[in-house]
Amino acid sequence: MPTAAQRIIDKIREKPDAVIGLATGSTSEPLYAALVNAYNESQNTATPLDFSNVRFFTLDEYVGLSKEHAQSYHRYLHERLFNHINARPENIRIPDGNPADMAQECRDYEAAIKRAGGVDIWIVGIGENGHIGFNEPGSAFTGETRKVKLTESTRQANRRFFDHDISKVPTHAVSVGLGTLRQHAREILLLASGQKKSEAVAAMLDEKVDQHVPATMLSTVRDRVHVFADEAALATYHARQQAGRGVAAGL
Ligand code: GLP
């Protein structure tokens, strides 16, 4: 199977104005490093990679942080990807965490995704509690872009980025909805790394759909989802499969 980076590169070569959805978080950092590397290495070849017509949407942003804040997703994406490739600023959409009118910002974001004709490939990560973007447990599978309240477990999980000081972790975010992904993402690449994601990944790969584990929404669009997970993230899933086989064999 090609890597997630290769899948994006192939898409851009086939469709130079592809629409790509991006995630933040530590799991996607190697993906962005691989894209930047491929971009740099291709520049002196006959077929340089060209991001100038690629249109980008991103999943989410914290509410209340300035764009320049070290932990804003605006900054994350510029520092890890956009500043190093020839993406054009007018082709980059990141939800605004401090808009004058949040409801309008969310409507505009949804409308921009529709106007772009949907998203060819959307990269998503997964939270320890199974969240996708910032769609926390209980989020409707039909939800659109909106302001959301972060759960305590997500704030604790992300505390490491805020000097381990929970009081510095924003309480709210703006996130595209699970419905946005279902309706507008033609392909979803889910990245998961590490043992902490193992329960959430197992729940997602299980056939059962459960609104309290947002990632299980992906089961409803299974034919459009590709999972890129390391062994540690797959550990619970594999253990359950083995146990299941034991039961089936009457052991
Ligand atoms: C964050 C982001 C998600 C991300 C997830 C996992 O809170 N909002 O988009 O996928 O949680 O992050 P990490 O890869 O750092 O574990």
Short mmCIF file of C-alpha atoms and ligand atoms in Angstrom, two decimals:
data_model
loop_
_atom_site.label_atom_id
_atom_site.label_comp_id
_atom_site.label_asym_id
_atom_site.label_seq_id
_atom_site.Cartn_x
_atom_site.Cartn_y
_atom_site.Cartn_z
CA MET A 1 0.00 0.00 0.00
CA PRO A 2 1.39 3.45 -0.81
CA THR A 3 1.95 5.83 2.05
CA ALA A 4 -0.56 8.58 2.77
CA ALA A 5 1.93 11.11 1.36
CA GLN A 6 2.25 9.13 -1.86
CA ARG A 7 -1.52 8.94 -2.20
CA ILE A 8 -1.71 12.76 -2.02
CA ILE A 9 1.16 13.22 -4.45
CA ASP A 10 -0.47 10.83 -6.94
CA LYS A 11 -3.73 12.75 -6.64
CA ILE A 12 -2.04 16.11 -7.27
CA ARG A 13 -0.19 14.78 -10.30
CA GLU A 14 -3.45 13.41 -11.71
CA LYS A 15 -5.48 16.52 -10.77
CA PRO A 16 -3.33 19.66 -10.29
CA ASP A 17 -6.23 21.61 -8.75
CA ALA A 18 -7.15 18.80 -6.36
CA VAL A 19 -8.91 19.72 -3.13
CA ILE A 20 -7.05 18.34 -0.12
CA GLY A 21 -8.30 18.32 3.46
CA LEU A 22 -5.72 18.40 6.23
CA ALA A 23 -5.53 17.52 9.91
CA THR A 24 -3.29 18.73 12.68
CA GLY A 25 -1.83 16.86 15.64
CA SER A 26 1.48 15.10 16.06
CA THR A 27 0.42 12.06 14.03
CA SER A 28 0.29 13.98 10.77
CA GLU A 29 3.68 15.68 11.21
CA PRO A 30 5.65 12.94 9.37
CA LEU A 31 3.16 13.17 6.51
CA TYR A 32 3.81 16.90 6.08
CA ALA A 33 7.56 16.34 6.35
CA ALA A 34 7.29 13.72 3.59
CA LEU A 35 5.30 16.08 1.35
CA VAL A 36 7.82 18.90 1.85
CA ASN A 37 10.66 16.50 1.15
CA ALA A 38 9.01 15.20 -2.02
CA TYR A 39 8.36 18.78 -3.13
CA ASN A 40 11.99 19.80 -2.60
CA GLU A 41 13.45 16.71 -4.21
CA SER A 42 11.22 17.05 -7.26
CA GLN A 43 12.18 20.65 -8.03
CA ASN A 44 15.25 19.80 -10.09
CA THR A 45 13.52 17.03 -12.00
CA ALA A 46 11.51 17.10 -15.23
CA THR A 47 8.28 16.84 -13.26
CA PRO A 48 8.43 19.17 -10.27
CA LEU A 49 5.60 18.83 -7.80
CA ASP A 50 3.33 21.84 -8.06
CA PHE A 51 0.95 22.86 -5.27
CA SER A 52 0.07 26.25 -6.77
CA ASN A 53 -3.38 25.19 -7.88
CA VAL A 54 -4.12 22.77 -5.05
CA ARG A 55 -6.91 23.96 -2.80
CA PHE A 56 -6.66 23.20 0.90
CA PHE A 57 -9.21 22.98 3.69
CA THR A 58 -8.34 22.07 7.23
CA LEU A 59 -10.35 20.29 9.89
CA ASP A 60 -10.39 22.54 12.88
CA GLU A 61 -8.97 25.40 14.92
CA TYR A 62 -8.93 26.42 18.56
CA VAL A 63 -11.23 29.23 19.60
CA GLY A 64 -9.50 32.08 21.37
CA LEU A 65 -5.90 31.66 20.17
CA SER A 66 -4.47 34.24 17.79
CA LYS A 67 -3.30 32.95 14.40
CA GLU A 68 0.28 33.60 15.53
CA HIS A 69 -0.08 31.65 18.79
CA ALA A 70 2.47 28.84 18.91
CA GLN A 71 -0.32 26.25 19.25
CA SER A 72 -2.81 27.62 16.74
CA TYR A 73 -3.52 25.21 13.93
CA HIS A 74 -3.05 28.13 11.54
CA ARG A 75 0.56 28.32 12.65
CA TYR A 76 1.00 24.55 12.83
CA LEU A 77 0.01 24.10 9.20
CA HIS A 78 2.06 27.02 7.93
CA GLU A 79 5.17 25.97 9.81
CA ARG A 80 4.96 22.33 8.83
CA LEU A 81 3.63 22.55 5.31
CA PHE A 82 2.40 25.74 3.66
CA ASN A 83 5.56 27.80 4.21
CA HIS A 84 7.64 25.14 2.48
CA ILE A 85 5.66 24.46 -0.70
CA ASN A 86 4.29 26.72 -3.40
CA ALA A 87 0.72 26.72 -2.08
CA ARG A 88 -1.06 30.00 -2.78
CA PRO A 89 -2.53 31.76 0.29
CA GLU A 90 -5.85 32.32 -1.50
CA ASN A 91 -6.17 28.54 -1.90
CA ILE A 92 -5.80 27.83 1.82
CA ARG A 93 -8.83 27.79 4.11
CA ILE A 94 -8.41 27.27 7.84
CA PRO A 95 -11.40 27.86 10.14
CA ASP A 96 -11.06 31.21 11.90
CA GLY A 97 -11.01 30.69 15.66
CA ASN A 98 -11.75 34.37 16.38
CA PRO A 99 -14.29 35.54 13.83
CA ALA A 100 -16.55 38.55 14.37
CA ASP A 101 -19.51 36.26 13.68
CA MET A 102 -18.90 32.57 14.39
CA ALA A 103 -22.16 31.33 12.86
CA GLN A 104 -21.35 33.19 9.64
CA GLU A 105 -17.78 31.90 9.60
CA CYS A 106 -19.08 28.33 9.89
CA ARG A 107 -21.64 28.83 7.12
CA ASP A 108 -18.97 30.39 4.89
CA TYR A 109 -16.62 27.48 5.53
CA GLU A 110 -19.23 24.90 4.55
CA ALA A 111 -20.17 26.97 1.48
CA ALA A 112 -16.51 27.20 0.41
CA ILE A 113 -16.15 23.40 0.59
CA LYS A 114 -19.26 23.01 -1.54
CA ARG A 115 -18.08 25.66 -4.01
CA ALA A 116 -14.78 23.80 -4.37
CA GLY A 117 -16.78 20.75 -5.46
CA GLY A 118 -16.00 18.77 -2.31
CA VAL A 119 -12.70 17.39 -1.10
CA ASP A 120 -10.76 14.77 -3.07
CA ILE A 121 -8.73 13.45 -0.14
CA TRP A 122 -9.19 14.39 3.50
CA ILE A 123 -6.49 13.45 6.00
CA VAL A 124 -7.86 12.88 9.48
CA GLY A 125 -6.34 11.83 12.77
CA ILE A 126 -8.14 10.24 15.70
CA GLY A 127 -8.34 11.37 19.31
CA GLU A 128 -7.84 9.04 22.25
CA ASN A 129 -11.59 9.28 22.82
CA GLY A 130 -12.29 8.54 19.15
CA HIS A 131 -12.81 12.14 18.09
CA ILE A 132 -12.30 13.19 14.49
CA GLY A 133 -11.28 16.81 14.02
CA PHE A 134 -12.83 18.20 17.17
CA ASN A 135 -16.05 16.21 16.87
CA GLU A 136 -16.26 14.94 20.40
CA PRO A 137 -18.22 11.86 21.58
CA GLY A 138 -21.93 12.38 20.99
CA SER A 139 -21.44 14.53 17.87
CA ALA A 140 -24.13 13.99 15.26
CA PHE A 141 -22.98 12.11 12.18
CA THR A 142 -24.82 14.77 10.18
CA GLY A 143 -23.09 17.74 11.85
CA GLU A 144 -21.60 20.60 9.86
CA THR A 145 -18.88 23.14 10.66
CA ARG A 146 -19.58 24.70 14.06
CA LYS A 147 -18.17 25.86 17.35
CA VAL A 148 -17.70 22.95 19.75
CA LYS A 149 -16.90 22.54 23.42
CA LEU A 150 -13.84 20.38 24.06
CA THR A 151 -14.15 17.49 26.47
CA GLU A 152 -11.96 17.33 29.52
CA SER A 153 -10.20 14.25 28.12
CA THR A 154 -9.27 16.07 24.90
CA ARG A 155 -8.03 19.09 26.85
CA GLN A 156 -5.95 16.78 29.04
CA ALA A 157 -4.59 14.93 25.97
CA ASN A 158 -3.54 18.24 24.38
CA ARG A 159 -2.16 19.74 27.58
CA ARG A 160 1.32 18.60 26.52
CA PHE A 161 1.30 21.32 23.85
CA PHE A 162 0.46 24.06 26.39
CA ASP A 163 3.33 23.76 28.91
CA HIS A 164 1.32 20.96 30.58
CA ASP A 165 -0.88 23.70 32.02
CA ILE A 166 -4.56 22.79 31.65
CA SER A 167 -5.63 26.39 32.25
CA LYS A 168 -3.88 27.37 29.00
CA VAL A 169 -5.74 24.77 26.89
CA PRO A 170 -8.67 26.36 25.04
CA THR A 171 -12.12 25.20 26.08
CA HIS A 172 -13.68 25.51 22.62
CA ALA A 173 -12.79 24.97 19.00
CA VAL A 174 -14.33 25.31 15.58
CA SER A 175 -14.50 22.05 13.66
CA VAL A 176 -15.90 20.75 10.42
CA GLY A 177 -18.62 18.24 11.20
CA LEU A 178 -18.81 14.50 10.74
CA GLY A 179 -21.57 15.27 8.25
CA THR A 180 -19.20 17.58 6.35
CA LEU A 181 -16.78 14.68 5.95
CA ARG A 182 -19.51 12.19 5.06
CA GLN A 183 -21.04 14.46 2.48
CA HIS A 184 -18.03 16.11 0.92
CA ALA A 185 -14.93 13.94 1.32
CA ARG A 186 -14.52 11.53 -1.58
CA GLU A 187 -11.64 9.75 0.13
CA ILE A 188 -10.59 9.83 3.78
CA LEU A 189 -7.15 8.77 4.98
CA LEU A 190 -7.16 8.12 8.70
CA LEU A 191 -3.77 8.23 10.41
CA ALA A 192 -3.25 6.64 13.80
CA SER A 193 -0.06 6.10 15.72
CA GLY A 194 0.73 4.75 19.17
CA GLN A 195 -0.82 2.61 21.84
CA LYS A 196 -2.92 5.48 23.24
CA LYS A 197 -5.06 5.33 20.09
CA SER A 198 -5.46 1.57 20.24
CA GLU A 199 -8.94 1.46 21.88
CA ALA A 200 -10.32 4.14 19.57
CA VAL A 201 -8.89 2.42 16.50
CA ALA A 202 -10.34 -0.94 17.59
CA ALA A 203 -13.77 0.65 18.05
CA MET A 204 -13.52 2.28 14.64
CA LEU A 205 -12.55 -0.96 12.89
CA ASP A 206 -15.34 -2.81 14.64
CA GLU A 207 -18.53 -2.97 12.57
CA LYS A 208 -20.59 -1.31 15.31
CA VAL A 209 -21.55 2.31 14.77
CA ASP A 210 -21.70 4.26 18.01
CA GLN A 211 -22.28 7.99 18.27
CA HIS A 212 -20.16 8.03 21.43
CA VAL A 213 -17.13 7.04 19.37
CA PRO A 214 -17.16 9.63 16.57
CA ALA A 215 -14.66 7.70 14.43
CA THR A 216 -17.20 4.90 14.01
CA MET A 217 -18.95 7.27 11.61
CA LEU A 218 -16.27 6.18 9.17
CA SER A 219 -17.81 2.68 9.08
CA THR A 220 -20.79 4.25 7.35
CA VAL A 221 -18.55 5.33 4.45
CA ARG A 222 -16.13 2.43 4.70
CA ASP A 223 -15.46 2.18 0.95
CA ARG A 224 -14.01 5.70 1.00
CA VAL A 225 -11.75 5.23 4.03
CA HIS A 226 -8.15 4.05 4.13
CA VAL A 227 -6.56 3.48 7.51
CA PHE A 228 -2.82 4.08 7.99
CA ALA A 229 -2.03 2.83 11.47
CA ASP A 230 1.12 1.55 13.14
CA GLU A 231 1.32 -1.72 15.06
CA ALA A 232 0.85 -0.05 18.46
CA ALA A 233 -2.35 1.66 17.32
CA LEU A 234 -3.63 -1.68 15.98
CA ALA A 235 -2.74 -3.70 19.11
CA THR A 236 -6.24 -3.80 20.68
CA TYR A 237 -7.85 -4.58 17.35
CA HIS A 238 -5.48 -7.48 16.70
CA ALA A 239 -5.88 -8.81 20.26
CA ARG A 240 -9.67 -8.80 19.89
CA GLN A 241 -9.46 -10.50 16.52
CA GLN A 242 -7.27 -13.23 17.98
CA ALA A 243 -9.62 -13.69 20.94
CA GLY A 244 -12.54 -13.83 18.48
CA ARG A 245 -10.81 -16.51 16.46
CA GLY A 246 -10.24 -18.47 19.67
CA VAL A 247 -13.97 -18.36 20.47
CA ALA A 248 -14.88 -19.33 16.91
CA ALA A 249 -12.53 -22.30 17.12
CA GLY A 250 -14.08 -23.35 20.41
CA LEU A 251 -10.88 -22.71 22.39
C1 GLP B 1 -6.37 16.85 18.01
C2 GLP B 1 -6.95 17.39 16.69
C3 GLP B 1 -7.33 16.27 15.78
C4 GLP B 1 -6.21 15.26 15.81
C5 GLP B 1 -6.23 14.55 17.14
C6 GLP B 1 -5.04 13.66 17.39
O1 GLP B 1 -6.99 17.31 19.14
N1 GLP B 1 -8.06 18.26 16.82
O2 GLP B 1 -7.58 16.76 14.48
O3 GLP B 1 -6.42 14.29 14.83
O4 GLP B 1 -6.46 15.45 18.20
O5 GLP B 1 -3.88 14.37 17.69
P1 GLP B 1 -2.46 13.69 17.82
O6 GLP B 1 -2.09 13.24 16.46
O7 GLP B 1 -1.55 14.78 18.32
O8 GLP B 1 -2.60 12.58 18.76
#
